[in-house]
PDB file of C-alpha atoms in Angstrom:
ATOM      1  CA  MET A 171       0.000   0.000   0.000  1.00 49.00           C
ATOM      2  CA  GLU A 172       2.872   2.375   0.825  1.00 54.00           C
ATOM      3  CA  GLN A 173       4.553   2.113  -2.590  1.00 57.00           C
ATOM      4  CA  PRO A 174       1.558   3.408  -4.621  1.00 58.00           C
ATOM      5  CA  ARG A 175       1.121   6.303  -2.162  1.00 60.00           C
ATOM      6  CA  ALA A 176       4.803   7.208  -2.373  1.00 57.00           C
ATOM      7  CA  ALA A 177       4.735   7.027  -6.157  1.00 59.00           C
ATOM      8  CA  ALA A 178       1.657   9.259  -6.250  1.00 58.00           C
ATOM      9  CA  ARG A 179       3.306  11.836  -3.992  1.00 55.00           C
ATOM     10  CA  LEU A 180       6.405  11.830  -6.192  1.00 58.00           C
ATOM     11  CA  GLN A 181       4.344  12.449  -9.328  1.00 59.00           C
ATOM     12  CA  ILE A 182       2.555  15.334  -7.647  1.00 54.00           C
ATOM     13  CA  VAL A 183       5.841  17.009  -6.691  1.00 52.00           C
ATOM     14  CA  LEU A 184       7.333  16.583 -10.157  1.00 54.00           C
ATOM     15  CA  GLY A 185       4.114  17.735 -11.771  1.00 53.00           C
ATOM     16  CA  HIS A 186       3.960  20.968  -9.800  1.00 46.00           C
ATOM     17  CA  LEU A 187       7.550  21.777 -10.621  1.00 47.00           C
ATOM     18  CA  GLY A 188       7.028  21.002 -14.301  1.00 43.00           C
ATOM     19  CA  ARG A 189       9.993  18.682 -14.468  1.00 40.00           C
ATOM     20  CA  PRO A 190      10.403  15.911 -17.114  1.00 37.00           C
ATOM     21  CA  SER A 191      12.187  13.969 -15.775  1.00 37.00           C
ATOM     22  CA  ALA A 192      11.102   3.587   5.505  1.00 37.00           C
ATOM     23  CA  GLY A 193      10.443   1.197   8.122  1.00 36.00           C
ATOM     24  CA  ALA A 194       9.438   1.996  11.662  1.00 34.00           C
ATOM     25  CA  VAL A 195      11.055   5.184  12.933  1.00 37.00           C
ATOM     26  CA  VAL A 196      10.764   7.213  16.090  1.00 36.00           C
ATOM     27  CA  ALA A 197      11.311  10.816  17.098  1.00 38.00           C
ATOM     28  CA  HIS A 198      14.852  11.624  18.155  1.00 40.00           C
ATOM     29  CA  PRO A 199      15.119  12.561  21.838  1.00 39.00           C
ATOM     30  CA  THR A 200      16.631  16.027  22.269  1.00 41.00           C
ATOM     31  CA  SER A 201      18.267  17.947  25.072  1.00 40.00           C
ATOM     32  CA  GLY A 202      16.502  20.744  26.883  1.00 48.00           C
ATOM     33  CA  THR A 203      13.062  21.173  28.383  1.00 51.00           C
ATOM     34  CA  ILE A 204      10.390  20.432  25.829  1.00 61.00           C
ATOM     35  CA  SER A 205       6.704  19.823  26.202  1.00 60.00           C
ATOM     36  CA  SER A 206       4.354  17.181  24.864  1.00 55.00           C
ATOM     37  CA  ALA A 207       1.039  18.467  26.103  1.00 56.00           C
ATOM     38  CA  SER A 208      -2.239  16.584  26.155  1.00 55.00           C
ATOM     39  CA  PHE A 209      -4.229  17.069  22.958  1.00 54.00           C
ATOM     40  CA  HIS A 210      -7.639  16.126  21.743  1.00 59.00           C
ATOM     41  CA  PRO A 211      -7.696  15.264  17.992  1.00 56.00           C
ATOM     42  CA  GLN A 212      -9.864  18.323  17.254  1.00 62.00           C
ATOM     43  CA  GLN A 213      -7.096  20.532  18.638  1.00 84.00           C
ATOM     44  CA  PHE A 214      -4.500  19.557  16.036  1.00 96.00           C
ATOM     45  CA  GLN A 215      -3.542  22.654  14.058  1.00 96.00           C
ATOM     46  CA  TYR A 216      -0.115  21.968  12.593  1.00 98.00           C
ATOM     47  CA  THR A 217      -0.385  18.299  11.541  1.00 98.00           C
ATOM     48  CA  LEU A 218      -2.840  16.511   9.278  1.00 97.00           C
ATOM     49  CA  ASP A 219      -4.655  13.225   9.757  1.00 94.00           C
ATOM     50  CA  ASN A 220      -2.952  10.212   8.177  1.00 92.00           C
ATOM     51  CA  ASN A 221      -1.405   6.957   9.327  1.00 93.00           C
ATOM     52  CA  VAL A 222       2.257   8.094   9.341  1.00 97.00           C
ATOM     53  CA  LEU A 223       2.828  10.044  12.550  1.00 98.00           C
ATOM     54  CA  THR A 224       2.100   8.428  15.876  1.00 97.00           C
ATOM     55  CA  LEU A 225      -0.111  10.281  18.329  1.00 96.00           C
ATOM     56  CA  GLU A 226       2.937  11.150  20.406  1.00 97.00           C
ATOM     57  CA  GLN A 227       4.779  12.518  17.356  1.00 98.00           C
ATOM     58  CA  ARG A 228       1.795  14.693  16.458  1.00 97.00           C
ATOM     59  CA  LYS A 229       1.552  15.999  20.010  1.00 97.00           C
ATOM     60  CA  PHE A 230       5.267  16.760  20.019  1.00 98.00           C
ATOM     61  CA  TYR A 231       5.171  18.743  16.764  1.00 98.00           C
ATOM     62  CA  GLU A 232       1.989  20.558  17.747  1.00 98.00           C
ATOM     63  CA  GLU A 233       3.554  21.747  21.001  1.00 97.00           C
ATOM     64  CA  ASN A 234       7.153  22.306  19.884  1.00 98.00           C
ATOM     65  CA  GLY A 235       7.055  23.035  16.133  1.00 98.00           C
ATOM     66  CA  PHE A 236       9.657  20.469  15.105  1.00 98.00           C
ATOM     67  CA  LEU A 237      10.136  16.715  14.913  1.00 98.00           C
ATOM     68  CA  VAL A 238      13.347  14.741  14.315  1.00 98.00           C
ATOM     69  CA  ILE A 239      13.102  11.375  12.572  1.00 98.00           C
ATOM     70  CA  LYS A 240      16.134   9.169  13.079  1.00 98.00           C
ATOM     71  CA  ASN A 241      18.019   7.486  10.218  1.00 98.00           C
ATOM     72  CA  LEU A 242      15.488   8.530   7.574  1.00 98.00           C
ATOM     73  CA  VAL A 243      17.702   9.102   4.518  1.00 98.00           C
ATOM     74  CA  PRO A 244      19.940   6.163   3.496  1.00 98.00           C
ATOM     75  CA  ASP A 245      23.732   6.506   3.519  1.00 98.00           C
ATOM     76  CA  ALA A 246      23.886   5.753  -0.212  1.00 98.00           C
ATOM     77  CA  ASP A 247      21.728   8.779  -1.028  1.00 98.00           C
ATOM     78  CA  ILE A 248      23.758  11.007   1.294  1.00 98.00           C
ATOM     79  CA  GLN A 249      26.946   9.946  -0.499  1.00 98.00           C
ATOM     80  CA  ARG A 250      25.437  10.711  -3.900  1.00 98.00           C
ATOM     81  CA  PHE A 251      24.468  14.219  -2.744  1.00 98.00           C
ATOM     82  CA  ARG A 252      27.960  14.735  -1.370  1.00 98.00           C
ATOM     83  CA  ASN A 253      29.547  13.598  -4.649  1.00 97.00           C
ATOM     84  CA  GLU A 254      27.367  15.946  -6.686  1.00 98.00           C
ATOM     85  CA  PHE A 255      28.134  18.876  -4.404  1.00 97.00           C
ATOM     86  CA  GLU A 256      31.849  18.247  -4.847  1.00 95.00           C
ATOM     87  CA  LYS A 257      31.382  18.256  -8.633  1.00 96.00           C
ATOM     88  CA  ILE A 258      29.650  21.633  -8.357  1.00 95.00           C
ATOM     89  CA  CYS A 259      32.529  22.952  -6.235  1.00 93.00           C
ATOM     90  CA  ARG A 260      35.027  21.804  -8.866  1.00 92.00           C
ATOM     91  CA  LYS A 261      32.849  23.375 -11.568  1.00 92.00           C
ATOM     92  CA  GLU A 262      32.457  20.030 -13.300  1.00 96.00           C
ATOM     93  CA  VAL A 263      28.696  20.616 -13.403  1.00 95.00           C
ATOM     94  CA  LYS A 264      26.930  23.983 -13.615  1.00 94.00           C
ATOM     95  CA  PRO A 265      23.194  23.554 -12.953  1.00 95.00           C
ATOM     96  CA  LEU A 266      20.953  26.243 -14.401  1.00 95.00           C
ATOM     97  CA  GLY A 267      19.702  28.752 -11.847  1.00 92.00           C
ATOM     98  CA  LEU A 268      21.940  27.537  -9.015  1.00 93.00           C
ATOM     99  CA  THR A 269      22.924  30.157  -6.432  1.00 88.00           C
ATOM    100  CA  VAL A 270      26.415  29.645  -5.022  1.00 88.00           C
ATOM    101  CA  MET A 271      27.296  31.365  -1.740  1.00 83.00           C
ATOM    102  CA  ARG A 272      30.594  31.948   0.068  1.00 79.00           C
ATOM    103  CA  ASP A 273      31.380  32.991   3.627  1.00 67.00           C
ATOM    104  CA  VAL A 274      32.036  36.701   3.958  1.00 61.00           C
ATOM    105  CA  THR A 275      35.563  35.987   5.238  1.00 64.00           C
ATOM    106  CA  ILE A 276      36.610  33.760   2.319  1.00 62.00           C
ATOM    107  CA  SER A 277      34.740  35.287  -0.607  1.00 53.00           C
ATOM    108  CA  LYS A 278      37.933  36.973  -1.850  1.00 54.00           C
ATOM    109  CA  SER A 279      40.332  34.173  -1.001  1.00 54.00           C
ATOM    110  CA  GLU A 280      42.666  32.445  -3.411  1.00 53.00           C
ATOM    111  CA  TYR A 281      41.313  28.938  -2.890  1.00 61.00           C
ATOM    112  CA  ALA A 282      41.250  26.731  -5.959  1.00 60.00           C
ATOM    113  CA  PRO A 283      37.736  25.511  -6.849  1.00 65.00           C
ATOM    114  CA  SER A 284      36.827  23.120  -4.024  1.00 69.00           C
ATOM    115  CA  GLU A 285      34.436  22.745  -1.117  1.00 75.00           C
ATOM    116  CA  LYS A 286      36.599  25.256   0.789  1.00 79.00           C
ATOM    117  CA  MET A 287      35.235  28.001  -1.453  1.00 83.00           C
ATOM    118  CA  ILE A 288      31.505  27.311  -1.188  1.00 90.00           C
ATOM    119  CA  THR A 289      29.411  27.455   1.973  1.00 90.00           C
ATOM    120  CA  LYS A 290      25.978  26.928   0.455  1.00 91.00           C
ATOM    121  CA  VAL A 291      24.217  26.194  -2.824  1.00 95.00           C
ATOM    122  CA  GLN A 292      20.580  27.173  -3.243  1.00 94.00           C
ATOM    123  CA  ASP A 293      17.885  26.534  -5.832  1.00 96.00           C
ATOM    124  CA  PHE A 294      19.240  23.243  -7.104  1.00 98.00           C
ATOM    125  CA  GLN A 295      15.966  22.247  -8.756  1.00 97.00           C
ATOM    126  CA  GLU A 296      17.718  21.951 -12.137  1.00 97.00           C
ATOM    127  CA  ASP A 297      20.332  19.567 -10.762  1.00 98.00           C
ATOM    128  CA  LYS A 298      18.749  16.144 -11.199  1.00 97.00           C
ATOM    129  CA  GLU A 299      21.040  14.470  -8.691  1.00 98.00           C
ATOM    130  CA  LEU A 300      20.561  16.927  -5.825  1.00 98.00           C
ATOM    131  CA  PHE A 301      16.864  17.357  -6.593  1.00 98.00           C
ATOM    132  CA  ARG A 302      16.414  13.651  -5.918  1.00 98.00           C
ATOM    133  CA  TYR A 303      16.389  14.656  -2.238  1.00 98.00           C
ATOM    134  CA  CYS A 304      13.074  16.455  -2.779  1.00 98.00           C
ATOM    135  CA  THR A 305      11.523  13.353  -4.344  1.00 98.00           C
ATOM    136  CA  LEU A 306      12.681  10.701  -1.875  1.00 98.00           C
ATOM    137  CA  PRO A 307       9.667   8.657  -0.720  1.00 98.00           C
ATOM    138  CA  GLU A 308      11.139   8.636   2.783  1.00 98.00           C
ATOM    139  CA  ILE A 309      10.974  12.441   2.862  1.00 98.00           C
ATOM    140  CA  LEU A 310       7.624  12.917   1.118  1.00 98.00           C
ATOM    141  CA  LYS A 311       6.000  10.386   3.415  1.00 98.00           C
ATOM    142  CA  TYR A 312       6.487  12.807   6.303  1.00 98.00           C
ATOM    143  CA  VAL A 313       6.056  16.049   4.350  1.00 98.00           C
ATOM    144  CA  GLU A 314       2.508  14.999   3.546  1.00 98.00           C
ATOM    145  CA  CYS A 315       1.735  14.999   7.284  1.00 98.00           C
ATOM    146  CA  PHE A 316       2.142  18.781   7.262  1.00 98.00           C
ATOM    147  CA  THR A 317       1.233  19.934   3.742  1.00 98.00           C
ATOM    148  CA  GLY A 318      -1.271  17.337   2.574  1.00 98.00           C
ATOM    149  CA  PRO A 319      -0.832  15.290  -0.630  1.00 97.00           C
ATOM    150  CA  ASN A 320      -0.545  18.201  -3.110  1.00 97.00           C
ATOM    151  CA  ILE A 321       3.111  19.035  -2.471  1.00 98.00           C
ATOM    152  CA  MET A 322       5.321  21.721  -3.995  1.00 98.00           C
ATOM    153  CA  ALA A 323       9.075  21.992  -3.468  1.00 98.00           C
ATOM    154  CA  MET A 324       9.645  25.723  -2.914  1.00 97.00           C
ATOM    155  CA  HIS A 325      13.241  26.269  -1.834  1.00 97.00           C
ATOM    156  CA  THR A 326      16.287  23.979  -1.837  1.00 98.00           C
ATOM    157  CA  MET A 327      19.669  24.217  -0.120  1.00 97.00           C
ATOM    158  CA  LEU A 328      22.808  22.225   0.532  1.00 98.00           C
ATOM    159  CA  ILE A 329      24.686  23.858   3.416  1.00 96.00           C
ATOM    160  CA  ASN A 330      28.440  23.431   3.785  1.00 95.00           C
ATOM    161  CA  LYS A 331      29.163  25.266   7.048  1.00 93.00           C
ATOM    162  CA  PRO A 332      32.880  26.056   7.024  1.00 89.00           C
ATOM    163  CA  PRO A 333      35.338  25.983   9.914  1.00 91.00           C
ATOM    164  CA  ASP A 334      34.987  29.352  11.623  1.00 87.00           C
ATOM    165  CA  SER A 335      37.736  31.829  10.772  1.00 78.00           C
ATOM    166  CA  GLY A 336      37.720  33.234  14.297  1.00 82.00           C
ATOM    167  CA  LYS A 337      35.268  36.008  13.428  1.00 74.00           C
ATOM    168  CA  LYS A 338      32.215  33.827  14.194  1.00 74.00           C
ATOM    169  CA  THR A 339      30.813  34.362  10.695  1.00 73.00           C
ATOM    170  CA  SER A 340      29.895  30.675  10.403  1.00 79.00           C
ATOM    171  CA  ARG A 341      27.025  31.347  12.797  1.00 79.00           C
ATOM    172  CA  HIS A 342      23.484  31.739  11.503  1.00 82.00           C
ATOM    173  CA  PRO A 343      21.425  34.209  13.560  1.00 88.00           C
ATOM    174  CA  LEU A 344      18.141  33.164  15.108  1.00 91.00           C
ATOM    175  CA  HIS A 345      15.431  33.611  12.483  1.00 94.00           C
ATOM    176  CA  GLN A 346      12.113  32.375  11.130  1.00 96.00           C
ATOM    177  CA  ASP A 347      12.117  30.939   7.618  1.00 96.00           C
ATOM    178  CA  LEU A 348       8.744  32.506   6.820  1.00 97.00           C
ATOM    179  CA  HIS A 349      10.572  35.840   6.618  1.00 93.00           C
ATOM    180  CA  TYR A 350      11.894  34.685   3.231  1.00 90.00           C
ATOM    181  CA  PHE A 351       8.609  33.298   1.861  1.00 95.00           C
ATOM    182  CA  PRO A 352       5.836  35.455   0.317  1.00 95.00           C
ATOM    183  CA  PHE A 353       3.179  32.754   0.509  1.00 96.00           C
ATOM    184  CA  ARG A 354       0.675  31.514   3.059  1.00 98.00           C
ATOM    185  CA  PRO A 355      -0.798  29.862   5.055  1.00 98.00           C
ATOM    186  CA  SER A 356       2.279  29.147   7.146  1.00 98.00           C
ATOM    187  CA  ASP A 357       0.749  26.031   8.686  1.00 98.00           C
ATOM    188  CA  LEU A 358       0.895  24.298   5.276  1.00 98.00           C
ATOM    189  CA  ILE A 359       4.655  24.889   4.893  1.00 98.00           C
ATOM    190  CA  VAL A 360       7.360  22.641   6.329  1.00 98.00           C
ATOM    191  CA  CYS A 361      11.122  22.337   6.065  1.00 98.00           C
ATOM    192  CA  ALA A 362      12.872  18.969   5.782  1.00 98.00           C
ATOM    193  CA  TRP A 363      16.520  19.313   6.928  1.00 98.00           C
ATOM    194  CA  THR A 364      18.780  16.252   6.762  1.00 98.00           C
ATOM    195  CA  ALA A 365      22.177  15.868   8.411  1.00 98.00           C
ATOM    196  CA  MET A 366      24.800  14.586   5.975  1.00 98.00           C
ATOM    197  CA  GLU A 367      27.157  13.641   8.832  1.00 98.00           C
ATOM    198  CA  HIS A 368      27.277  13.732  12.636  1.00 98.00           C
ATOM    199  CA  ILE A 369      26.235  17.209  13.768  1.00 98.00           C
ATOM    200  CA  ASP A 370      26.573  18.597  17.281  1.00 98.00           C
ATOM    201  CA  ARG A 371      27.404  21.873  19.028  1.00 97.00           C
ATOM    202  CA  ASN A 372      31.069  21.610  18.034  1.00 97.00           C
ATOM    203  CA  ASN A 373      30.399  21.858  14.308  1.00 97.00           C
ATOM    204  CA  GLY A 374      27.355  24.115  14.495  1.00 96.00           C
ATOM    205  CA  CYS A 375      24.168  22.105  14.957  1.00 97.00           C
ATOM    206  CA  LEU A 376      20.727  23.638  14.658  1.00 98.00           C
ATOM    207  CA  VAL A 377      19.334  25.312  17.760  1.00 97.00           C
ATOM    208  CA  VAL A 378      15.565  25.719  18.069  1.00 98.00           C
ATOM    209  CA  LEU A 379      13.268  27.605  20.429  1.00 97.00           C
ATOM    210  CA  PRO A 380      10.444  25.117  21.065  1.00 97.00           C
ATOM    211  CA  GLY A 381       6.910  26.446  20.802  1.00 97.00           C
ATOM    212  CA  THR A 382       7.807  29.677  19.031  1.00 96.00           C
ATOM    213  CA  HIS A 383       5.940  28.494  15.917  1.00 98.00           C
ATOM    214  CA  LYS A 384       2.752  29.497  17.758  1.00 97.00           C
ATOM    215  CA  GLY A 385       3.741  33.160  17.579  1.00 95.00           C
ATOM    216  CA  SER A 386       3.748  35.655  14.745  1.00 94.00           C
ATOM    217  CA  LEU A 387       6.377  36.575  12.169  1.00 94.00           C
ATOM    218  CA  LYS A 388       8.845  38.962  13.796  1.00 93.00           C
ATOM    219  CA  PRO A 389      10.855  41.779  12.198  1.00 90.00           C
ATOM    220  CA  HIS A 390      14.203  40.603  10.790  1.00 85.00           C
ATOM    221  CA  ASP A 391      17.355  42.427   9.749  1.00 79.00           C
ATOM    222  CA  TYR A 392      21.129  41.975   9.765  1.00 76.00           C
ATOM    223  CA  PRO A 393      22.524  41.461  13.266  1.00 72.00           C
ATOM    224  CA  LYS A 394      25.229  43.905  14.316  1.00 73.00           C
ATOM    225  CA  TRP A 395      28.074  41.397  14.609  1.00 55.00           C
ATOM    226  CA  GLU A 396      31.615  42.732  14.679  1.00 52.00           C
ATOM    227  CA  GLY A 397      33.065  39.975  12.500  1.00 52.00           C
ATOM    228  CA  GLY A 398      30.586  40.499   9.692  1.00 58.00           C
ATOM    229  CA  VAL A 399      27.413  38.741   8.545  1.00 56.00           C
ATOM    230  CA  ASN A 400      26.828  36.632   5.460  1.00 57.00           C
ATOM    231  CA  LYS A 401      24.532  37.866   2.705  1.00 63.00           C
ATOM    232  CA  MET A 402      20.817  37.515   3.508  1.00 67.00           C
ATOM    233  CA  PHE A 403      21.552  36.062   6.960  1.00 70.00           C
ATOM    234  CA  HIS A 404      18.815  38.127   8.581  1.00 78.00           C
ATOM    235  CA  GLY A 405      18.040  37.642  12.247  1.00 81.00           C
ATOM    236  CA  ILE A 406      15.158  38.415  14.588  1.00 89.00           C
ATOM    237  CA  GLN A 407      15.517  41.810  16.216  1.00 76.00           C
ATOM    238  CA  ASP A 408      13.365  41.392  19.337  1.00 77.00           C
ATOM    239  CA  TYR A 409      13.231  37.773  20.533  1.00 69.00           C
ATOM    240  CA  GLU A 410      13.177  37.008  24.248  1.00 71.00           C
ATOM    241  CA  ASP A 411      16.530  35.853  25.634  1.00 71.00           C
ATOM    242  CA  ASN A 412      14.881  33.706  28.308  1.00 72.00           C
ATOM    243  CA  ASN A 413      13.301  31.310  25.787  1.00 80.00           C
ATOM    244  CA  THR A 414      14.324  27.661  26.169  1.00 91.00           C
ATOM    245  CA  ARG A 415      16.862  26.589  23.549  1.00 95.00           C
ATOM    246  CA  VAL A 416      17.274  23.030  22.319  1.00 97.00           C
ATOM    247  CA  HIS A 417      20.374  21.972  20.388  1.00 98.00           C
ATOM    248  CA  LEU A 418      19.635  19.243  17.857  1.00 98.00           C
ATOM    249  CA  VAL A 419      22.392  16.641  17.918  1.00 98.00           C
ATOM    250  CA  MET A 420      21.903  14.557  14.785  1.00 98.00           C
ATOM    251  CA  GLU A 421      23.525  11.625  13.015  1.00 98.00           C
ATOM    252  CA  LYS A 422      23.934  11.174   9.267  1.00 98.00           C
ATOM    253  CA  GLY A 423      20.519  10.608   7.703  1.00 98.00           C
ATOM    254  CA  ASP A 424      18.544  12.041  10.635  1.00 98.00           C
ATOM    255  CA  THR A 425      15.948  14.532   9.402  1.00 98.00           C
ATOM    256  CA  VAL A 426      14.210  17.334  11.254  1.00 98.00           C
ATOM    257  CA  PHE A 427      10.870  18.658  10.021  1.00 98.00           C
ATOM    258  CA  PHE A 428       9.975  22.103  11.312  1.00 98.00           C
ATOM    259  CA  HIS A 429       7.392  24.869  10.988  1.00 98.00           C
ATOM    260  CA  PRO A 430       8.386  28.090   9.126  1.00 98.00           C
ATOM    261  CA  LEU A 431       7.615  30.252  12.187  1.00 98.00           C
ATOM    262  CA  LEU A 432       9.850  28.213  14.494  1.00 98.00           C
ATOM    263  CA  ILE A 433      12.715  30.399  15.691  1.00 96.00           C
ATOM    264  CA  HIS A 434      15.999  28.645  14.974  1.00 96.00           C
ATOM    265  CA  GLY A 435      19.610  29.223  13.986  1.00 94.00           C
ATOM    266  CA  SER A 436      22.993  27.535  14.258  1.00 93.00           C
ATOM    267  CA  GLY A 437      26.253  28.151  16.080  1.00 90.00           C
ATOM    268  CA  GLN A 438      29.760  28.523  14.753  1.00 92.00           C
ATOM    269  CA  ASN A 439      31.695  25.549  13.431  1.00 94.00           C
ATOM    270  CA  LYS A 440      34.577  25.107  15.879  1.00 95.00           C
ATOM    271  CA  THR A 441      36.031  22.079  14.059  1.00 95.00           C
ATOM    272  CA  GLN A 442      38.371  21.891  11.065  1.00 94.00           C
ATOM    273  CA  GLY A 443      35.828  20.042   8.939  1.00 95.00           C
ATOM    274  CA  PHE A 444      32.934  21.300   6.811  1.00 95.00           C
ATOM    275  CA  ARG A 445      29.497  20.515   8.288  1.00 96.00           C
ATOM    276  CA  LYS A 446      27.018  19.464   5.604  1.00 98.00           C
ATOM    277  CA  ALA A 447      23.231  19.276   5.514  1.00 98.00           C
ATOM    278  CA  ILE A 448      20.660  19.216   2.706  1.00 98.00           C
ATOM    279  CA  SER A 449      17.179  20.672   2.922  1.00 98.00           C
ATOM    280  CA  CYS A 450      14.012  21.608   1.107  1.00 98.00           C
ATOM    281  CA  HIS A 451      11.045  23.749   2.068  1.00 98.00           C
ATOM    282  CA  PHE A 452       7.800  22.210   0.923  1.00 98.00           C
ATOM    283  CA  ALA A 453       4.364  23.810   0.725  1.00 98.00           C
ATOM    284  CA  SER A 454       0.845  22.754  -0.125  1.00 98.00           C
ATOM    285  CA  ALA A 455      -0.378  23.583  -3.617  1.00 97.00           C
ATOM    286  CA  ASP A 456      -3.246  25.289  -1.798  1.00 97.00           C
ATOM    287  CA  CYS A 457      -0.890  28.032  -0.588  1.00 98.00           C
ATOM    288  CA  HIS A 458      -1.215  31.466  -2.175  1.00 97.00           C
ATOM    289  CA  TYR A 459       1.189  34.344  -2.731  1.00 97.00           C
ATOM    290  CA  ILE A 460       0.871  37.591  -0.787  1.00 96.00           C
ATOM    291  CA  ASP A 461       2.013  41.151  -1.377  1.00 96.00           C
ATOM    292  CA  VAL A 462       4.750  41.939   1.166  1.00 94.00           C
ATOM    293  CA  LYS A 463       4.717  45.704   0.530  1.00 93.00           C
ATOM    294  CA  GLY A 464       4.310  47.532   3.822  1.00 94.00           C
ATOM    295  CA  THR A 465       5.137  44.424   5.891  1.00 93.00           C
ATOM    296  CA  SER A 466       8.223  43.307   7.801  1.00 88.00           C
ATOM    297  CA  GLN A 467       9.192  41.235   4.743  1.00 93.00           C
ATOM    298  CA  GLU A 468       9.602  44.241   2.459  1.00 91.00           C
ATOM    299  CA  ASN A 469      13.309  44.552   3.319  1.00 89.00           C
ATOM    300  CA  ILE A 470      14.138  41.026   2.153  1.00 85.00           C
ATOM    301  CA  GLU A 471      12.076  41.536  -1.006  1.00 90.00           C
ATOM    302  CA  LYS A 472      14.129  44.620  -1.898  1.00 86.00           C
ATOM    303  CA  GLU A 473      17.368  42.746  -1.250  1.00 83.00           C
ATOM    304  CA  VAL A 474      16.376  39.725  -3.337  1.00 82.00           C
ATOM    305  CA  VAL A 475      15.158  41.902  -6.195  1.00 84.00           C
ATOM    306  CA  GLY A 476      18.404  43.884  -6.062  1.00 80.00           C
ATOM    307  CA  ILE A 477      20.447  40.706  -6.304  1.00 71.00           C
ATOM    308  CA  ALA A 478      18.311  39.432  -9.186  1.00 74.00           C
ATOM    309  CA  HIS A 479      18.773  42.722 -11.025  1.00 76.00           C
ATOM    310  CA  LYS A 480      22.555  42.623 -10.488  1.00 72.00           C
ATOM    311  CA  PHE A 481      23.127  39.047 -11.591  1.00 66.00           C
ATOM    312  CA  TYR A 482      20.322  38.397 -14.070  1.00 68.00           C
ATOM    313  CA  GLY A 483      19.504  41.837 -15.405  1.00 69.00           C
ATOM    314  CA  ALA A 484      15.943  41.582 -14.095  1.00 54.00           C
ATOM    315  CA  GLU A 485      13.777  44.653 -14.452  1.00 52.00           C
ATOM    316  CA  ASN A 486      12.969  46.822 -11.453  1.00 47.00           C
ATOM    317  CA  SER A 487       9.356  45.743 -11.678  1.00 45.00           C
ATOM    318  CA  VAL A 488      10.252  42.187 -10.589  1.00 44.00           C
ATOM    319  CA  ASP A 489       8.838  41.348  -7.174  1.00 45.00           C
ATOM    320  CA  LEU A 490       9.490  38.604  -4.631  1.00 46.00           C
ATOM    321  CA  LYS A 491       6.519  36.570  -5.811  1.00 50.00           C
ATOM    322  CA  ALA A 492       8.136  36.086  -9.213  1.00 44.00           C
ATOM    323  CA  LEU A 493      11.483  34.810  -7.942  1.00 43.00           C
TER     324      LEU A 493
END
C-alpha cells in the first residue's frame, strides 16, 4: 500500500515543478526542556490526519514546532548528494539557476575551486542528482503529514558550514524561515533538513526555540556582529533571551521537520571540517502568494530583487513573488 502512495506523492511534486524527468522510525530525543502536552484530535492545528505520525509525534510537533526522525535518509543517497556537491565545487557541473554562496571571510580568497570556497548552494531544482532529495519517498511520506498530498518543493539548499575563521561568521542568527517566503498559510509549509554527517554543538548544529511556531512573524534584519554577517543572513531583532533553547544533535541521515515560524539558527563551526546538511522547504499547492509591501518582509524583497537585477539583469518591476 505504501509504494503506490509514495509514487503518487512523487508524481505530484514533479508535476507541480514542471519537471520531465522507511520502516518503523521514532522521534529523536533532544536535550533541553520540551513539552508534549495533552491534545484532543480536534485541537491539532499543525499536523494533518494520516497513518504516518504516531499520536505522540503529532503531540510533540503541535507543542514544539519540530520533529526529528532518526536514520530517515539512506547513507547511499547522502553519499550521492555529497559527490554531486563536490562536482559543483570543482565546476564540473553547472546547474541552471543555481545560487552559489561563500562565507564573507573567504569570498575573496585564493582557494582553488573546491568545497573550501563554497558554503551553500541554493535553488538546485535543475540539478537532477541533488533534486532527488526532494523526491525521496522517505521524505515525502512525512512532508505529507504537514502539507497534505498536493506538495510543492519551494526552496532547496545544501549547506556546507565552514570551519569558523575566528570572526564567528559561520554562525546563523536566530530567524524564522517565513521571513523569506511570500506565501501563506504558514501552517501548510514545512522544512525537511537532513544531516549529511554527525552534527553537534562543536560543528554548528541547529538550535531551536520550542513552541515559538505558535507566535507571529517577527521583524528581521542583519545582526550587528563585529566579525561580519553573510549575505541575507537576517536575524530576529526582538526575541526574548529567556526562551528555552534546544540543540539538535543529529547523526547522518537524521531529518528534522519544522514549521516556518519556528525560531531557529545555528552556532559557529569550531572544528576543522565542513558541516554538511541538505534541505528543502515544501508547501501545499493550496498556498497562495501575498504582497509583502508595507510588511516586515519588504526589506528582504528589496534585497532579493536587487540581487536578481545585479546578476540576471531583471527589471525593477520584478517582485518577490516572481522569484
